Amino acid sequence: MKVSIKVRYFVTEDETIGNEDLIIETENTLPDAIKTIEKVTGFPLSYKLNRGYGMLVNGRSYYLLQKEGFTLSEGDKVVILPKLGGG
Amino acid sequence: MSKYPGYAGYILTIDLTTKSHQISELPRELVDNYLGGKGFAAKILYDQLPLGCDPLSPDNILILAGAPLTGTLAPTGCRTILATKSPLTGIWLDSNCGGTFGPELKSTGFDLVVIKGRADHPVMIVLNYHSVEIVDAAELWGLDTFSASDRIKEQFGDDYNVAIIGPAGEKQVLMSAVQAEARSFGRGGSGAVFGSKNLKAIAVRGTGSVEIADYAEFIKENQEAYNEIVINPDTGGARPKYGTSSIYSFIKEAGVLPIKNFQGGDYEGNDQTDERRLKKELFEQDRACFACPIACSKYSKVKAGPYEGKYVEGPEFENFWSFGAQCGNSELGSIAYAEYLCDYYGIDAISAGNAVGFVMECFEKGIISEDELGFKAGFGNHEALIKIIQLIGEDKDIGRIIGQGVKRAAEHFGHESSNFAMHVKGLELPAYDPRGSVGMGLAYATSDRGACHLRAWPVGAEVLSHHGRLDPREVEFKAELVKTDQDWFNIINSLGLCLFSIFALGHNQITDLTHALTGRDSFSSAKKLLVIGERISNLVRLFNIREGITTADDTLPRRLLKETLPSGPSKGVTVPLKEMLEEYYLVRGWDEKGVPKNTKLEQLGLK
């Protein structure tokens, strides 16, 4: 099933890719969404996720959601960011 | 020259009552077992502070503690510790300050400056290389930190670095801070301890050098560490770009950013408030601490609106939150001005913003009226924010009550306001809501100086949850995570590095730097350093127990244990503290009352 999601990049790629929410249409599984985001933005998301980057869906880690068998719904918000320390 | 590479080699003890001082050699046992900085201060305060002393009496002790990597060009090696018994909490306090003061202090030839007694009139301490003067400071008393610091430099020279209190410290406001070259020794009220001793300032200028055990190796390790910091997406990307507020959107998106005194929900302008707006509307210039390639500090100037023309070095993430979301306030100019006022008066900006949010909730709940305040003070009222900070700095009206911290203010206001007085052990909470990261709840509850984000920082690992190992809502692994963070952070705070360095540098890199500098076998592995970190954790725990802390104090505000957030990723969560705390005591080798067991103390050489 196809859904429209909002994607935003924080902090390092925010000004080059995702200064505002990108509306992306994708199949509703997380692996499909990652492939679609890579295709639309040109950002190597799978590679980066294995090297310290994080991805939150509605504020929750993609890794946890994947374990829980989560599927995306219309309007879900995805944010992508490098591993950050405290302020 | 010091007997120990990496150290200045001497302890200076000053008695303000008799205006005398003595200089002694740094003992080998102190170096090997406690490393420097926080470790040194813990040992001295534990051994020398009279049991149960009033923190604002001449009996209390102030300790400035330098560290081996400070002033050596090791990246971020600039930090110094100010330790004392806190007048805000009545327990251990160490404040950690960057900038340039620490390296200059070390160049005076002293690793430790221990200040006792009380002067009979306002004084300042002037240190040069192995030279000590106690100078009259009556003309500086009453001046703000900026003006007084300028006067000192006019008198002694621009190359002096100054740690100084403002009117808040002089009036012994319990949330007052000590300012040092646009940086702060914050949290817990060290400014009030300066004030109680009639100590306005410490000015330092040094010409001493530091010996390096293995120069070639140290330079190599330094270069590698610099490279790691520069290529890291945080320390080389996000943080130079947005300062410490680089995590604002991340924390907000994860449902961890506290809003309106931890009530949650929304406020006007919340959607548009983030690090990008801060950069666009305020930031003008970067500033780095001594030997730091990150340069996370920003000079800001307000370009439009009611605060046009105001400026500050900041705002830091914590204050962006404390004067912003905590107060339901999106007026960026007021946030910058509030931070400036805290620096001007010498007030801890986390406690101040937290306290203003508390007053705003009291006002909205009808616990404090407009008649009592003299003005309206609902959430989002930035004029009230500024007014309350000025009153705290001047120790007047509502400021006289709230400047003593939210714990005491709640006792004063009554009407169950203690349920939403957001503190642990009397120290106000910083910018992370533990309902979005329950490990932060354990970190706050067990932090040695009260609610603090600089003793352990599990939230990053919890929220990103790489490979799904940690869940920010669950208790599993949180005890180990917090304990290990606490012990390692003790090492960082004893070495003189900035905590931000650890986002790029691993345990082994930091160990290699330390070993190349000092050449000491006791610092030759990360495992050995972690034992020192654990020793410091346990010694400070013993100090706090001696001062009356029990397991009942290892807790959180009722709001976090009983109330859930109305929306966001953390909706429906409360902090399962009891389970985490029991496991934490077990992992620490403490009994069910939170007291270190004899076996643990023997293992650490503390028995």
XYZ file of C-alpha atoms in Angstrom:
694
model
C 0.000 0.000 0.000
C 1.333 3.424 -0.906
C 1.395 6.262 1.632
C 2.653 9.847 1.664
C 5.162 10.589 4.406
C 7.024 13.698 5.529
C 10.825 13.438 5.531
C 13.211 15.923 7.084
C 16.977 15.917 7.510
C 18.396 17.508 10.627
C 21.629 19.322 11.269
C 24.182 18.158 8.698
C 22.130 17.679 5.520
C 19.327 20.039 6.472
C 20.396 22.875 4.219
C 21.345 20.714 1.250
C 18.494 18.198 1.198
C 15.757 18.764 3.693
C 15.435 22.307 4.912
C 11.666 21.834 4.826
C 9.572 18.662 5.025
C 9.846 16.607 1.824
C 6.618 14.857 0.928
C 7.499 11.427 -0.404
C 5.181 8.734 -1.682
C 6.342 5.237 -0.809
C 5.250 1.696 -0.096
C 4.399 1.450 3.590
C 7.160 -0.869 4.833
C 10.303 0.606 6.365
C 12.783 -1.070 3.958
C 10.722 0.209 1.016
C 10.610 3.696 2.503
C 14.403 3.727 2.911
C 14.880 2.774 -0.737
C 12.430 5.468 -1.867
C 14.094 8.141 0.276
C 17.476 7.186 -1.193
C 16.090 7.429 -4.703
C 14.387 10.785 -4.178
C 17.142 12.526 -2.217
C 20.278 10.777 -3.458
C 21.341 10.354 0.190
C 22.865 6.893 0.908
C 20.560 6.223 3.846
C 21.143 2.456 4.272
C 24.900 2.990 4.305
C 24.644 5.869 6.774
C 22.295 3.980 9.099
C 24.991 1.348 9.461
C 27.522 4.050 10.318
C 26.011 5.969 13.187
C 23.162 7.860 11.556
C 19.740 7.607 13.137
C 16.232 7.612 11.762
C 13.153 8.380 13.818
C 9.602 7.734 12.690
C 7.132 9.833 14.662
C 9.889 10.271 17.254
C 10.696 6.569 17.666
C 13.821 4.792 16.459
C 13.489 2.983 13.158
C 15.408 0.034 14.671
C 12.773 -0.475 17.369
C 9.912 -0.028 14.932
C 11.435 -2.557 12.573
C 11.523 -5.117 15.405
C 7.908 -4.322 16.159
C 6.809 -4.931 12.542
C 5.730 -1.318 12.106
C 4.210 -0.126 8.858
C 3.964 3.510 7.798
C 0.685 5.388 7.715
C -0.375 8.436 5.753
C 1.285 11.600 7.120
C 3.933 9.845 9.257
C 7.023 11.941 9.925
C 10.516 10.587 9.300
C 13.603 12.457 10.470
C 17.176 11.545 9.578
C 20.178 12.767 11.501
C 23.757 11.916 12.462
C 24.513 10.545 15.913
C 24.574 13.638 18.121
C 25.861 14.307 21.621
C 24.391 16.408 24.365
C 24.230 20.160 24.654
C 59.310 22.079 37.705
C 56.765 19.482 38.735
C 57.827 15.978 39.679
C 54.911 14.683 37.624
C 54.615 15.260 33.847
C 51.215 16.737 32.998
C 50.841 18.466 36.348
C 51.835 21.860 37.712
C 52.909 20.022 40.836
C 51.698 22.179 43.717
C 48.714 22.818 45.965
C 47.961 26.331 47.176
C 45.898 26.653 50.355
C 44.559 30.093 51.255
C 42.936 31.096 54.532
C 40.869 34.231 53.931
C 40.274 34.737 57.653
C 43.970 35.149 58.430
C 44.913 36.313 54.908
C 47.654 33.722 54.847
C 48.600 30.959 52.464
C 50.792 27.920 52.150
C 52.160 25.979 49.210
C 52.695 22.225 49.295
C 53.768 19.587 46.809
C 51.156 17.491 45.060
C 51.202 14.049 46.746
C 51.898 11.039 44.516
C 48.979 9.109 46.092
C 46.558 11.862 45.059
C 47.815 11.798 41.458
C 47.715 8.016 41.035
C 44.376 7.421 42.735
C 42.388 10.516 41.760
C 43.883 11.715 38.435
C 43.050 15.449 38.682
C 40.111 17.881 38.487
C 37.006 16.337 40.003
C 38.968 13.441 41.490
C 41.367 15.776 43.313
C 38.509 17.911 44.567
C 36.569 14.878 45.810
C 39.495 13.640 47.885
C 40.311 17.064 49.368
C 36.705 17.948 50.184
C 36.019 14.522 51.702
C 39.123 14.696 53.863
C 38.998 18.344 54.910
C 35.398 19.603 55.042
C 34.016 19.715 58.603
C 31.075 17.327 58.900
C 27.699 19.012 58.456
C 29.125 22.497 58.047
C 26.876 25.348 56.933
C 27.762 25.875 53.230
C 27.641 29.651 53.712
C 29.844 29.646 56.804
C 33.619 30.214 56.927
C 33.962 26.451 57.481
C 33.010 25.651 53.918
C 35.845 25.094 51.462
C 36.148 26.227 47.839
C 38.419 24.174 45.622
C 39.657 25.141 42.176
C 41.060 21.977 40.649
C 43.085 21.875 37.467
C 43.679 18.757 35.436
C 46.481 17.043 33.516
C 45.234 17.627 29.954
C 44.204 21.230 30.667
C 46.475 23.734 28.964
C 48.426 21.143 26.984
C 46.889 21.649 23.513
C 45.088 18.297 23.828
C 41.846 19.026 21.933
C 39.251 20.566 24.280
C 41.743 20.414 27.158
C 40.653 23.614 28.862
C 38.408 22.653 31.753
C 38.704 23.411 35.444
C 36.596 22.252 38.371
C 35.181 24.423 41.140
C 34.028 22.220 44.015
C 32.395 22.999 47.331
C 29.478 21.999 49.505
C 26.448 23.399 47.711
C 24.291 25.911 49.556
C 21.410 25.060 47.192
C 21.412 21.305 47.825
C 23.515 20.864 50.967
C 25.563 18.158 49.238
C 28.515 17.766 46.855
C 28.918 20.340 44.127
C 31.441 20.427 41.352
C 31.049 22.949 38.561
C 33.055 22.605 35.395
C 34.078 25.577 33.286
C 35.725 25.876 29.859
C 37.111 28.893 28.058
C 40.569 30.156 28.941
C 40.556 30.437 32.740
C 41.693 26.828 33.386
C 44.870 26.870 31.266
C 45.862 30.233 32.768
C 45.275 28.912 36.298
C 47.500 25.923 35.593
C 50.230 28.274 34.363
C 50.327 29.856 37.820
C 51.988 26.647 38.993
C 49.084 25.264 41.023
C 46.958 22.198 40.304
C 44.766 22.931 43.284
C 43.717 26.138 44.986
C 41.965 25.422 48.282
C 40.193 28.433 49.824
C 39.049 28.439 53.424
C 37.709 30.929 55.982
C 36.037 34.282 55.390
C 37.589 37.685 54.741
C 36.412 40.513 57.004
C 35.775 42.726 53.968
C 35.460 42.203 50.182
C 38.672 40.869 48.661
C 39.996 39.288 45.521
C 42.780 36.753 45.080
C 45.460 37.547 42.507
C 47.662 34.669 41.381
C 50.766 34.851 39.273
C 53.411 32.171 38.883
C 53.814 30.867 42.446
C 52.818 34.290 43.716
C 49.712 34.985 45.808
C 48.119 38.280 46.785
C 44.889 38.930 48.647
C 43.763 42.358 47.515
C 41.024 44.700 48.725
C 37.971 44.542 46.433
C 35.599 46.931 48.206
C 35.303 49.106 45.099
C 34.243 46.116 43.022
C 31.512 44.992 45.423
C 28.097 45.669 43.917
C 29.337 45.688 40.325
C 28.065 43.279 37.691
C 30.446 40.586 36.478
C 31.331 42.374 33.204
C 32.125 45.773 34.733
C 34.042 44.287 37.662
C 36.063 42.038 35.364
C 36.959 45.027 33.170
C 38.112 47.001 36.230
C 40.374 44.138 37.314
C 41.963 43.969 33.872
C 42.442 47.729 33.845
C 44.251 47.458 37.178
C 46.353 44.322 36.627
C 46.511 43.871 32.863
C 44.467 42.454 30.002
C 46.326 39.163 30.133
C 44.727 38.234 33.464
C 41.830 35.763 33.413
C 39.134 36.397 35.988
C 36.605 34.197 37.803
C 34.100 36.516 39.417
C 30.709 36.856 41.062
C 28.056 39.456 40.405
C 25.372 40.943 42.638
C 23.602 37.547 42.938
C 26.636 35.862 44.491
C 27.301 38.819 46.759
C 23.730 38.572 48.070
C 24.164 34.818 48.488
C 21.359 33.941 46.111
C 21.422 30.154 46.202
C 21.295 29.712 42.414
C 24.156 32.133 41.793
C 27.112 31.158 39.638
C 30.747 32.164 39.193
C 31.531 33.665 35.773
C 34.920 33.173 34.132
C 35.742 34.888 30.837
C 32.217 34.520 29.397
C 31.940 30.993 30.765
C 30.237 29.834 33.942
C 30.929 27.652 36.906
C 27.210 26.917 37.102
C 24.701 24.854 39.076
C 24.362 24.599 42.830
C 25.267 28.103 43.986
C 29.055 28.345 44.067
C 28.601 32.116 43.598
C 26.889 32.319 46.992
C 29.850 30.524 48.595
C 32.179 33.152 47.089
C 29.837 35.826 48.464
C 29.732 34.257 51.922
C 33.532 34.436 52.035
C 33.577 38.075 50.870
C 35.462 36.831 47.831
C 34.607 38.866 44.742
C 37.067 37.387 42.271
C 40.114 35.301 41.500
C 42.435 36.762 38.852
C 45.104 34.527 37.368
C 48.032 34.949 35.053
C 50.802 32.401 34.687
C 54.058 31.768 32.983
C 54.552 28.186 34.115
C 54.944 25.312 31.676
C 53.878 21.679 31.744
C 56.273 18.830 31.129
C 55.211 16.105 28.683
C 56.418 12.550 29.363
C 56.589 11.381 25.731
C 56.531 14.455 23.523
C 56.558 12.707 20.120
C 53.820 10.277 21.123
C 51.721 13.049 22.648
C 51.912 15.147 19.473
C 50.957 12.105 17.377
C 48.009 11.263 19.648
C 46.949 14.906 19.615
C 46.944 15.054 15.837
C 44.869 11.884 15.594
C 42.400 13.211 18.156
C 42.064 16.533 16.309
C 41.390 14.647 13.082
C 38.722 12.479 14.732
C 36.974 15.542 16.104
C 37.044 17.373 12.785
C 35.645 14.488 10.686
C 32.949 13.518 13.198
C 29.448 14.584 12.039
C 28.680 16.032 15.472
C 31.893 17.697 16.614
C 33.035 18.609 13.112
C 29.649 19.255 11.542
C 26.570 19.869 13.629
C 28.140 21.534 16.651
C 30.304 24.114 14.860
C 27.258 24.960 12.720
C 24.525 25.264 15.337
C 26.443 25.297 18.599
C 25.159 23.191 21.462
C 21.632 23.720 20.098
C 22.431 21.321 17.250
C 20.428 18.704 19.154
C 17.335 20.874 19.655
C 15.212 19.358 16.840
C 16.403 15.840 17.641
C 15.412 16.117 21.292
C 12.145 17.836 20.427
C 11.225 15.301 17.746
C 11.870 12.425 20.156
C 9.433 13.891 22.681
C 12.206 14.585 25.195
C 12.178 18.406 25.184
C 10.282 19.569 28.284
C 7.541 22.101 27.584
C 5.965 24.530 30.059
C 7.540 23.187 33.216
C 7.323 19.575 32.026
C 3.559 19.737 31.447
C 3.986 19.051 27.728
C 1.584 20.194 25.052
C 2.214 23.135 22.777
C 2.824 26.881 22.858
C 2.712 29.731 20.367
C 5.670 29.644 18.004
C 6.785 26.144 19.038
C 6.568 24.830 15.466
C 8.871 27.521 14.135
C 11.446 27.308 16.926
C 14.554 25.250 16.261
C 18.316 25.477 15.791
C 17.926 26.776 12.246
C 15.896 29.764 13.411
C 18.414 30.423 16.164
C 21.268 30.482 13.650
C 19.388 32.623 11.139
C 18.054 35.206 13.560
C 20.746 35.462 16.237
C 24.159 33.949 15.536
C 26.851 36.357 14.380
C 30.207 34.758 15.131
C 31.856 31.603 16.515
C 34.105 31.333 19.522
C 36.236 28.399 20.620
C 37.557 27.541 24.061
C 41.307 27.072 24.527
C 42.666 24.292 22.278
C 39.232 23.402 20.940
C 38.660 22.651 17.244
C 34.861 22.477 17.707
C 34.042 26.151 18.374
C 30.503 25.458 19.599
C 30.095 28.830 21.279
C 28.305 31.559 19.331
C 28.098 35.289 19.701
C 24.538 36.404 19.140
C 22.976 39.769 18.524
C 19.265 40.488 18.410
C 18.557 42.113 15.067
C 14.882 43.092 15.411
C 11.958 43.237 17.803
C 11.649 44.416 21.389
C 15.165 43.258 22.315
C 16.943 44.666 19.243
C 20.579 45.390 19.925
C 20.896 43.006 22.898
C 23.759 40.553 22.616
C 25.127 37.518 24.408
C 27.716 34.809 24.059
C 25.179 32.055 23.499
C 22.402 31.094 23.810
C 23.469 27.587 24.734
C 21.072 24.692 24.169
C 20.188 24.457 27.850
C 19.222 28.124 27.988
C 17.515 28.067 24.605
C 15.260 25.549 26.366
C 15.131 27.012 29.883
C 14.089 30.508 28.735
C 12.206 29.127 25.720
C 10.133 25.942 25.781
C 10.292 25.698 29.578
C 8.579 29.106 29.752
C 6.365 28.559 26.650
C 8.326 31.382 25.051
C 9.371 31.633 21.391
C 10.617 35.270 21.514
C 14.274 34.595 20.658
C 15.437 38.086 21.584
C 14.181 37.593 25.128
C 15.992 34.247 25.345
C 19.273 35.911 24.371
C 18.678 38.792 26.786
C 17.730 36.451 29.647
C 21.014 34.588 29.217
C 22.914 37.872 29.128
C 21.257 38.946 32.385
C 22.258 35.677 34.044
C 25.885 36.339 33.044
C 25.561 39.969 34.194
C 24.216 39.139 37.669
C 26.055 35.805 37.948
C 23.093 33.415 38.020
C 22.870 29.788 36.906
C 20.781 29.957 33.742
C 19.365 26.416 33.900
C 18.062 26.899 37.435
C 16.808 30.404 36.599
C 14.788 29.331 33.546
C 13.465 26.257 35.311
C 12.395 28.484 38.213
C 10.663 31.019 35.968
C 8.672 28.166 34.378
C 7.706 27.048 37.876
C 6.512 30.578 38.760
C 4.525 30.697 35.503
C 2.752 27.457 36.347
C 2.048 28.710 39.876
C 0.617 31.895 38.342
C -1.598 30.022 35.891
C -2.852 27.746 38.670
C -3.696 30.744 40.862
C -1.120 29.870 43.534
C 0.574 33.257 43.014
C -1.517 36.271 42.032
C -0.791 39.352 39.941
C -1.182 41.405 43.118
C 1.600 39.439 44.827
C 3.903 39.598 41.804
C 3.115 43.096 40.596
C 2.791 41.790 37.027
C 1.199 39.018 34.996
C 3.378 35.940 34.586
C 1.631 33.302 32.468
C 3.539 31.021 30.081
C 4.831 32.861 27.032
C 5.116 36.204 28.798
C 8.681 37.138 27.898
C 8.483 40.450 29.764
C 7.749 38.497 32.957
C 10.718 36.212 32.215
C 13.072 39.189 32.043
C 11.540 40.843 35.103
C 11.847 37.705 37.250
C 15.510 37.207 36.299
C 16.266 40.813 37.200
C 14.539 40.308 40.548
C 16.544 37.123 41.187
C 19.764 39.008 40.411
C 18.803 41.853 42.716
C 17.406 39.493 45.372
C 14.136 41.421 45.547
C 10.397 40.617 45.762
C 9.560 37.293 44.031
C 13.252 36.991 43.118
C 14.102 36.718 46.795
C 11.952 33.589 47.030
C 12.566 31.932 43.681
C 16.302 32.685 43.684
C 16.637 30.162 46.497
C 15.537 27.431 44.087
C 12.225 25.760 43.295
C 12.422 23.356 46.228
C 12.431 26.156 48.794
C 10.006 28.259 46.717
C 7.488 25.381 46.671
C 7.747 25.107 50.447
C 7.013 28.838 50.589
C 4.101 28.828 48.109
C 2.469 25.598 49.326
C -0.752 24.433 47.618
C 0.964 21.237 46.460
C 3.292 23.216 44.225
C 6.030 20.804 45.340
C 4.392 18.260 42.983
C 5.611 20.282 40.024
C 8.777 21.824 41.488
C 11.164 20.211 39.016
C 14.299 19.412 41.002
C 16.272 16.476 42.367
C 17.957 16.955 45.742
C 17.234 20.681 45.356
C 18.932 21.172 41.967
C 16.640 22.179 39.107
C 16.209 19.809 36.149
C 17.858 20.556 32.808
C 16.446 20.182 29.258
C 15.551 16.498 29.010
C 12.194 15.027 29.995
C 12.863 11.518 31.352
C 9.461 10.312 30.230
C 10.945 10.282 26.723
C 14.176 8.687 27.913
C 13.714 6.826 31.180
C 17.465 6.316 31.551
C 17.731 10.081 32.016
C 15.398 9.660 34.984
C 17.880 7.266 36.591
C 20.729 9.626 35.661
C 18.983 12.547 37.379
C 17.992 10.520 40.451
C 21.533 9.231 41.037
C 23.569 12.248 39.926
C 25.943 13.299 42.684
C 25.019 16.999 42.606
C 21.258 16.690 41.993
C 19.442 16.757 38.646
C 22.159 16.999 36.040
C 22.687 16.038 32.400
C 26.484 16.104 32.727
C 26.910 13.072 35.014
C 25.416 10.583 32.553
C 23.754 11.137 29.191
C 21.927 7.955 28.175
C 19.317 9.806 26.111
C 21.268 9.796 22.838
C 21.754 6.031 22.871
C 18.205 5.433 24.063
C 16.441 7.528 21.452
C 18.513 6.507 18.410
C 18.527 2.935 19.715
C 20.974 1.568 17.217
C 20.189 -2.041 16.341
C 17.201 -1.848 18.699
C 19.240 -2.698 21.766
C 17.829 0.057 23.958
C 14.262 1.234 24.245
C 13.819 4.743 25.683
C 10.667 3.611 27.498
C 12.056 0.394 29.025
C 14.302 -0.296 32.035
C 16.576 -2.925 30.468
C 20.323 -2.036 30.438
C 19.743 1.452 31.896
C 21.510 0.767 35.188
C 24.711 -0.374 33.459
C 24.538 2.463 30.964
C 24.151 5.170 33.619
C 26.798 3.681 35.896
C 29.375 3.417 33.103
C 28.626 6.941 31.891
C 29.004 8.325 35.406
C 32.370 6.662 35.960
C 33.747 7.686 32.559
C 32.401 11.241 32.826
C 34.306 11.441 36.140
C 37.452 10.660 34.165
C 36.736 13.313 31.539
C 36.030 15.819 34.326
C 39.262 14.831 36.034
C 41.377 15.051 32.884
C 40.276 18.572 31.955
C 38.633 17.606 28.671
C 35.274 18.906 27.520
C 32.525 16.274 27.623
C 31.822 17.087 23.974
C 35.137 15.459 23.050
C 33.751 12.012 23.874
C 31.268 12.180 21.023
C 34.285 11.812 18.726
C 37.005 10.218 20.880
C 36.832 6.707 22.268
C 38.090 5.427 25.626
C 41.359 4.161 24.180
C 42.196 7.395 22.376
C 41.682 9.424 25.527
C 43.724 6.911 27.503
C 46.573 7.076 24.972
C 46.620 10.876 25.176
C 46.707 10.728 28.969
C 49.422 8.121 29.094
C 51.628 9.918 26.550
C 51.304 13.104 28.602
C 51.841 11.673 32.082
C 53.837 8.496 31.463
C 52.127 6.985 34.501
C 51.464 3.260 34.643
C 48.321 3.948 36.680
C 46.811 5.642 33.592
C 48.023 3.136 30.998
C 44.674 1.536 30.133
C 41.030 2.590 29.909
C 40.232 -0.165 32.412
C 42.560 1.415 34.978
C 41.034 4.839 34.338
C 37.518 3.453 34.773
C 38.514 2.124 38.205
C 39.564 5.667 39.135
C 36.229 6.933 37.798
C 34.401 4.394 39.931
C 36.509 5.364 42.951
C 35.467 8.993 42.494
C 31.781 8.010 42.178
C 31.966 6.063 45.422
C 33.929 8.677 47.353
C 31.442 11.392 46.395
C 28.593 9.042 47.354
C 30.217 8.587 50.778
C 30.486 12.376 51.063
C 26.800 12.804 50.253
C 25.755 10.047 52.667
C 27.807 11.772 55.370
C 25.875 14.965 54.583
C 22.565 13.153 55.093
C 21.576 11.791 51.673
C 19.576 8.534 51.762
C 17.880 6.367 49.151
C 14.737 8.473 49.657
C 16.612 11.364 48.036
C 17.474 9.290 44.941
C 14.144 10.160 43.413
C 12.405 12.369 40.874
C 9.693 15.033 41.006
C 6.230 13.566 41.434
C 5.208 14.835 37.985
C 7.653 12.467 36.270
C 6.608 9.452 38.340
C 2.833 9.953 38.288
C 1.776 12.220 35.425
C 1.895 11.372 31.729
C 2.388 13.710 28.786
C -0.737 14.542 26.770
C 0.828 14.027 23.330
C 3.957 13.120 21.373
C 6.158 10.003 21.310
C 6.320 9.912 25.124
C 2.546 10.050 25.598
C 1.370 7.738 28.366
C 4.841 7.101 29.854
C 5.924 7.625 33.460
C 9.426 6.872 34.722
C 9.798 3.359 36.216
C 12.426 4.593 38.639
C 12.110 1.984 41.396
C 13.107 -0.939 39.150
C 16.012 0.934 37.595
C 17.263 2.197 40.947
C 17.309 -1.281 42.530
C 19.332 -2.595 39.607
C 21.607 0.453 39.689
C 22.490 -0.149 43.366
C 23.207 -3.781 42.509
C 25.461 -2.873 39.579
C 27.250 -0.307 41.745
C 27.904 -2.774 44.566
C 25.781 -0.711 46.943
C 23.247 -2.146 49.416
C 19.495 -1.681 49.114
C 19.793 1.640 50.958
C 22.241 2.962 48.399
C 25.278 2.658 50.675
C 28.505 1.292 49.127
C 29.232 -2.172 50.521
C 32.511 -2.838 52.304
C 33.602 -5.212 49.545
C 33.217 -2.453 46.958
C 35.079 0.058 49.116
C 37.909 -2.417 49.709
C 38.107 -3.141 45.980
C 38.493 0.593 45.297
C 40.941 1.259 48.114
C 38.465 3.390 50.012
C 38.291 1.272 53.163
